[in-house]
Amino acid sequence: MSNAIQLAASDRVFVLTGAGISAESGIATFRDAGGLWEGHRPEDVASPQAWARDPALVWRFYSERRASAASALPNAGHVALADLQEALGVDSVFLCTQNVDSLHEQAGSPQVFHMHGELYKTRCERPACTLAPFEDRELYFGELPRCPECGARLRPHIVWFGEEPFGMRRITREVQACDLFVTVGSSGVVYPAAGLVREILYRRQQGESCRSLYVGLEAPANAGGFQDVRLGKAGEVLPGLFTVTR
Ligand code: APR
């Protein structure tokens, strides 16, 4: 007997990952430690209000995240998703992550969509500035960095609470086009990501044959939206979970 998820070679898969997939790589999730995130309430360090109040604290926080994520290595869960992209073809597996780490890329994923931004990128805080977000591994514990184009402050290229995730139109299109929607390691409380599975429910009500699957340690808040829930660690459940029939 096999619990594998069978995919046809023509299937399109949408994968949404959350903090849980990086937990086995040693990166703390947001809501597992009593609501605190490395000693902070997420809103106190990851919001436009926090940036306006204390930008030095925000940069200190993200500099610490940069430093600790630098030694993290991808785990078997990240590798299994990179393998799925290779097996089905990169154009058929849209990998969308809420995570700001680069562990999917390190695992070999050729395409990764970072809807909540990237830890190792920095951008100008002025929306109209022409400076593009750039690769940045610097740690800012002292003086705050300034934009070389316009002189405004540089900020982490992160989507904070109250800000709109990147690329929602693209994401919506991909969810509408997929045959299988998979979420891995996300508590299902942060929207709009947590609401994407509802599109699959809607499409099923219209008679489409798309499916949805959740993989994670415990049932998420939006578990009711999924047809299939597999409980366990991502690094243990994902390897070998998908088989592609030709
Ligand atoms: N394997 C699979 N799932 C795991 C593992 C593991 N090894 N360890 C923990 N989990 C699960 C937890 O049970 C939890 O349901 O991962 C989930 C992590 O949930 P959150 O910490 O809430 O992370 P996430 O859902 O990604 O948060 C969404 O909130 O703070 C914002 O922008 C931030 O992207 C983040 C968003």
Short mmCIF file of C-alpha atoms and ligand atoms in Angstrom, two decimals:
data_model
loop_
_atom_site.label_atom_id
_atom_site.label_comp_id
_atom_site.label_asym_id
_atom_site.label_seq_id
_atom_site.Cartn_x
_atom_site.Cartn_y
_atom_site.Cartn_z
CA MET A 1 0.00 0.00 0.00
CA SER A 2 1.31 3.45 -0.82
CA ASN A 3 0.25 6.79 0.59
CA ALA A 4 2.02 8.57 -2.25
CA ILE A 5 0.33 11.40 -4.10
CA GLN A 6 0.04 10.38 -7.77
CA LEU A 7 0.68 13.11 -10.31
CA ALA A 8 0.28 12.96 -14.06
CA ALA A 9 3.14 14.35 -16.13
CA SER A 10 0.80 17.09 -17.34
CA ASP A 11 -0.23 18.22 -13.83
CA ARG A 12 0.53 21.65 -12.45
CA VAL A 13 1.35 21.96 -8.76
CA PHE A 14 1.26 25.05 -6.56
CA VAL A 15 3.35 24.72 -3.38
CA LEU A 16 3.05 27.25 -0.56
CA THR A 17 5.64 26.87 2.18
CA GLY A 18 5.70 28.43 5.63
CA ALA A 19 8.09 28.62 8.54
CA GLY A 20 7.55 24.93 9.38
CA ILE A 21 9.59 23.75 6.41
CA SER A 22 12.66 25.55 7.75
CA ALA A 23 12.18 24.44 11.38
CA GLU A 24 14.31 21.32 10.90
CA SER A 25 17.06 23.58 9.54
CA GLY A 26 17.12 25.42 12.88
CA ILE A 27 15.21 28.56 11.88
CA ALA A 28 12.62 29.47 14.51
CA THR A 29 8.98 29.50 13.42
CA PHE A 30 6.81 32.47 14.35
CA ARG A 31 4.07 31.05 16.49
CA ASP A 32 5.48 27.95 18.11
CA ALA A 33 7.17 29.61 21.10
CA GLY A 34 4.17 31.08 22.88
CA GLY A 35 3.59 33.75 20.28
CA LEU A 36 7.06 35.23 20.65
CA TRP A 37 9.55 35.31 17.82
CA GLU A 38 13.11 35.23 19.10
CA GLY A 39 11.95 37.16 22.15
CA HIS A 40 9.82 39.72 20.29
CA ARG A 41 6.19 40.03 19.39
CA PRO A 42 6.36 39.90 15.57
CA GLU A 43 4.42 43.16 15.25
CA ASP A 44 7.00 44.98 17.39
CA VAL A 45 9.82 44.37 14.92
CA ALA A 46 8.04 43.59 11.66
CA SER A 47 5.60 46.40 10.94
CA PRO A 48 5.68 49.89 9.41
CA GLN A 49 4.83 51.22 12.89
CA ALA A 50 7.90 49.52 14.37
CA TRP A 51 10.03 50.97 11.55
CA ALA A 52 8.68 54.47 12.18
CA ARG A 53 9.19 54.13 15.95
CA ASP A 54 12.57 52.45 16.14
CA PRO A 55 14.34 51.65 12.85
CA ALA A 56 17.55 50.75 14.70
CA LEU A 57 15.70 48.00 16.60
CA VAL A 58 14.21 46.70 13.33
CA TRP A 59 17.63 46.59 11.66
CA ARG A 60 19.14 44.96 14.76
CA PHE A 61 16.44 42.31 14.65
CA TYR A 62 16.91 41.55 10.93
CA SER A 63 20.70 41.68 11.25
CA GLU A 64 20.43 38.97 13.93
CA ARG A 65 18.17 36.96 11.60
CA ARG A 66 20.70 37.39 8.78
CA ALA A 67 23.52 36.24 11.03
CA SER A 68 21.73 33.17 12.36
CA ALA A 69 20.28 32.08 9.01
CA ALA A 70 23.72 32.29 7.40
CA SER A 71 24.75 28.92 8.85
CA ALA A 72 21.40 27.15 8.21
CA LEU A 73 21.32 24.33 5.69
CA PRO A 74 18.36 23.05 3.70
CA ASN A 75 16.72 19.89 5.01
CA ALA A 76 15.12 16.88 3.33
CA GLY A 77 11.83 18.80 2.93
CA HIS A 78 13.43 21.55 0.85
CA VAL A 79 15.26 18.93 -1.20
CA ALA A 80 12.06 16.94 -1.83
CA LEU A 81 10.39 20.05 -3.28
CA ALA A 82 13.39 20.79 -5.50
CA ASP A 83 13.19 17.16 -6.66
CA LEU A 84 9.49 17.61 -7.45
CA GLN A 85 10.33 20.65 -9.59
CA GLU A 86 12.89 18.59 -11.43
CA ALA A 87 10.57 15.57 -11.88
CA LEU A 88 7.57 17.53 -13.17
CA GLY A 89 9.44 20.40 -14.77
CA VAL A 90 10.06 23.83 -13.36
CA ASP A 91 7.24 25.40 -15.37
CA SER A 92 4.76 22.97 -13.83
CA VAL A 93 5.61 23.49 -10.15
CA PHE A 94 5.13 27.00 -8.79
CA LEU A 95 7.01 27.21 -5.50
CA CYS A 96 5.74 30.12 -3.44
CA THR A 97 7.21 30.69 0.00
CA GLN A 98 6.24 32.90 2.90
CA ASN A 99 9.76 32.39 4.21
CA VAL A 100 12.43 35.02 3.81
CA ASP A 101 15.33 32.57 4.10
CA SER A 102 17.04 31.21 1.00
CA LEU A 103 16.90 27.51 1.88
CA HIS A 104 14.76 26.56 -1.14
CA GLU A 105 17.37 28.10 -3.43
CA GLN A 106 20.16 26.40 -1.49
CA ALA A 107 18.36 23.06 -1.93
CA GLY A 108 18.49 23.58 -5.70
CA SER A 109 15.00 24.89 -6.46
CA PRO A 110 15.30 26.66 -9.82
CA GLN A 111 12.25 28.89 -9.22
CA VAL A 112 11.14 30.35 -5.87
CA PHE A 113 8.59 33.11 -5.42
CA HIS A 114 9.13 35.01 -2.15
CA MET A 115 5.75 36.53 -1.38
CA HIS A 116 6.95 37.98 1.96
CA GLY A 117 10.32 39.22 0.75
CA GLU A 118 13.90 38.09 1.25
CA LEU A 119 16.17 38.34 4.26
CA TYR A 120 19.30 38.91 2.16
CA LYS A 121 17.87 41.82 0.19
CA THR A 122 17.64 45.50 1.06
CA ARG A 123 15.73 48.33 -0.61
CA CYS A 124 15.06 52.03 -0.29
CA GLU A 125 12.18 52.90 2.04
CA ARG A 126 10.95 55.52 -0.44
CA PRO A 127 8.47 53.71 -2.73
CA ALA A 128 9.18 55.99 -5.72
CA CYS A 129 12.96 55.61 -5.54
CA THR A 130 14.59 54.08 -8.61
CA LEU A 131 16.99 51.94 -6.58
CA ALA A 132 16.06 48.28 -7.15
CA PRO A 133 16.11 45.84 -4.22
CA PHE A 134 19.66 44.49 -4.01
CA GLU A 135 21.51 41.51 -2.52
CA ASP A 136 22.81 42.46 0.90
CA ARG A 137 24.34 40.31 3.62
CA GLU A 138 25.51 43.25 5.77
CA LEU A 139 24.61 43.41 9.44
CA TYR A 140 23.48 46.83 10.64
CA PHE A 141 23.95 47.25 14.37
CA GLY A 142 25.28 50.78 14.34
CA GLU A 143 24.54 53.59 11.93
CA LEU A 144 21.48 53.09 9.73
CA PRO A 145 22.23 52.57 6.04
CA ARG A 146 21.19 55.25 3.56
CA CYS A 147 20.06 54.98 -0.06
CA PRO A 148 22.87 55.83 -2.51
CA GLU A 149 20.29 57.21 -4.98
CA CYS A 150 18.11 59.48 -2.87
CA GLY A 151 19.51 59.54 0.66
CA ALA A 152 16.40 58.08 2.33
CA ARG A 153 16.82 55.18 4.73
CA LEU A 154 17.38 51.69 3.42
CA ARG A 155 15.07 49.03 4.84
CA PRO A 156 14.91 45.23 4.83
CA HIS A 157 13.21 43.85 1.70
CA ILE A 158 10.59 42.17 3.87
CA VAL A 159 6.79 42.33 3.76
CA TRP A 160 5.78 43.47 7.22
CA PHE A 161 2.44 43.12 8.99
CA GLY A 162 0.01 45.50 7.34
CA GLU A 163 1.87 45.52 4.00
CA GLU A 164 0.70 43.81 0.86
CA PRO A 165 2.54 40.63 -0.15
CA PHE A 166 4.44 40.71 -3.43
CA GLY A 167 2.84 39.43 -6.61
CA MET A 168 -0.69 38.55 -5.45
CA ARG A 169 -1.99 38.69 -9.02
CA ARG A 170 0.61 36.24 -10.24
CA ILE A 171 0.01 34.02 -7.20
CA THR A 172 -3.75 34.04 -7.78
CA ARG A 173 -3.28 33.11 -11.44
CA GLU A 174 -1.05 30.19 -10.49
CA VAL A 175 -3.52 28.91 -7.88
CA GLN A 176 -6.32 29.13 -10.44
CA ALA A 177 -4.28 27.07 -12.91
CA CYS A 178 -3.02 24.28 -10.62
CA ASP A 179 -4.23 20.69 -10.35
CA LEU A 180 -2.75 20.20 -6.88
CA PHE A 181 -2.36 22.89 -4.21
CA VAL A 182 0.06 21.97 -1.41
CA THR A 183 0.80 23.90 1.76
CA VAL A 184 3.74 22.88 3.94
CA GLY A 185 4.34 24.06 7.53
CA SER A 186 2.15 27.13 7.84
CA SER A 187 -0.20 27.79 10.75
CA GLY A 188 -2.85 29.21 8.42
CA VAL A 189 -3.48 32.42 10.33
CA VAL A 190 -1.75 35.03 8.17
CA TYR A 191 -3.76 36.27 5.19
CA PRO A 192 -3.87 36.46 2.23
CA ALA A 193 -1.63 33.34 2.10
CA ALA A 194 -3.94 31.40 4.42
CA GLY A 195 -6.92 32.12 2.15
CA LEU A 196 -5.43 30.75 -1.07
CA VAL A 197 -6.77 27.25 -0.42
CA ARG A 198 -10.31 28.64 -0.58
CA GLU A 199 -9.80 29.14 -4.31
CA ILE A 200 -9.37 25.36 -4.62
CA LEU A 201 -12.58 24.79 -2.64
CA TYR A 202 -14.39 27.21 -4.94
CA ARG A 203 -13.05 25.54 -8.07
CA ARG A 204 -14.13 22.13 -6.74
CA GLN A 205 -17.62 23.50 -6.14
CA GLN A 206 -17.61 24.49 -9.81
CA GLY A 207 -16.91 20.85 -10.69
CA GLU A 208 -13.17 21.09 -11.33
CA SER A 209 -11.01 18.17 -10.24
CA CYS A 210 -8.23 20.11 -8.47
CA ARG A 211 -7.04 18.85 -5.07
CA SER A 212 -5.39 20.28 -1.97
CA LEU A 213 -2.97 18.85 0.56
CA TYR A 214 -1.51 20.09 3.85
CA VAL A 215 1.77 18.77 5.27
CA GLY A 216 2.89 19.90 8.72
CA LEU A 217 3.33 19.08 12.39
CA GLU A 218 -0.21 19.91 13.40
CA ALA A 219 -3.49 20.79 11.72
CA PRO A 220 -3.42 24.48 10.71
CA ALA A 221 -6.17 27.00 11.49
CA ASN A 222 -7.46 26.67 7.91
CA ALA A 223 -7.31 22.83 7.90
CA GLY A 224 -10.98 22.61 6.93
CA GLY A 225 -10.10 23.87 3.46
CA PHE A 226 -7.83 20.93 2.61
CA GLN A 227 -8.95 17.55 1.22
CA ASP A 228 -5.89 15.78 2.56
CA VAL A 229 -3.90 16.58 5.72
CA ARG A 230 -0.65 14.70 6.41
CA LEU A 231 0.68 15.34 9.91
CA GLY A 232 4.41 15.06 10.57
CA LYS A 233 7.70 16.84 10.03
CA ALA A 234 8.18 18.21 6.54
CA GLY A 235 11.61 16.56 6.33
CA GLU A 236 10.02 13.18 7.01
CA VAL A 237 6.69 13.39 5.16
CA LEU A 238 7.80 15.09 1.91
CA PRO A 239 10.59 12.79 0.67
CA GLY A 240 8.96 10.18 -1.58
CA LEU A 241 5.48 11.69 -1.15
CA PHE A 242 4.96 12.51 -4.84
CA THR A 243 5.17 10.07 -7.71
CA VAL A 244 4.86 11.16 -11.32
CA THR A 245 3.24 8.69 -13.73
CA ARG A 246 4.27 9.01 -17.38
N1 APR B 1 7.54 20.33 9.69
C1 APR B 1 6.34 20.79 9.28
N2 APR B 1 5.65 21.73 9.96
C2 APR B 1 6.21 22.23 11.08
C3 APR B 1 7.48 21.79 11.56
C4 APR B 1 8.14 20.79 10.81
N3 APR B 1 9.33 20.29 11.18
N4 APR B 1 7.75 22.50 12.69
C5 APR B 1 6.71 23.33 12.89
N5 APR B 1 5.77 23.17 11.93
C6 APR B 1 4.51 23.89 11.75
C7 APR B 1 3.87 24.39 13.01
O1 APR B 1 3.04 23.37 13.56
C8 APR B 1 3.06 25.58 12.51
O2 APR B 1 1.75 25.19 12.13
O3 APR B 1 4.77 25.04 10.97
C9 APR B 1 3.81 26.04 11.27
C10 APR B 1 4.52 27.35 11.42
O4 APR B 1 3.58 28.37 11.60
P1 APR B 1 3.99 29.88 11.79
O5 APR B 1 5.12 29.97 12.79
O6 APR B 1 2.76 30.66 12.11
O7 APR B 1 4.61 30.31 10.38
P2 APR B 1 3.88 30.77 9.04
O8 APR B 1 2.53 30.17 8.90
O9 APR B 1 4.86 30.55 7.94
O10 APR B 1 3.72 32.32 9.26
C11 APR B 1 3.18 33.10 8.22
O11 APR B 1 3.44 35.14 9.42
O12 APR B 1 4.78 36.38 10.83
C12 APR B 1 4.34 36.23 9.54
O13 APR B 1 5.34 36.98 7.55
C13 APR B 1 5.46 36.02 8.58
O14 APR B 1 5.61 34.53 6.69
C14 APR B 1 5.20 34.63 8.04
C15 APR B 1 3.71 34.49 8.21
#
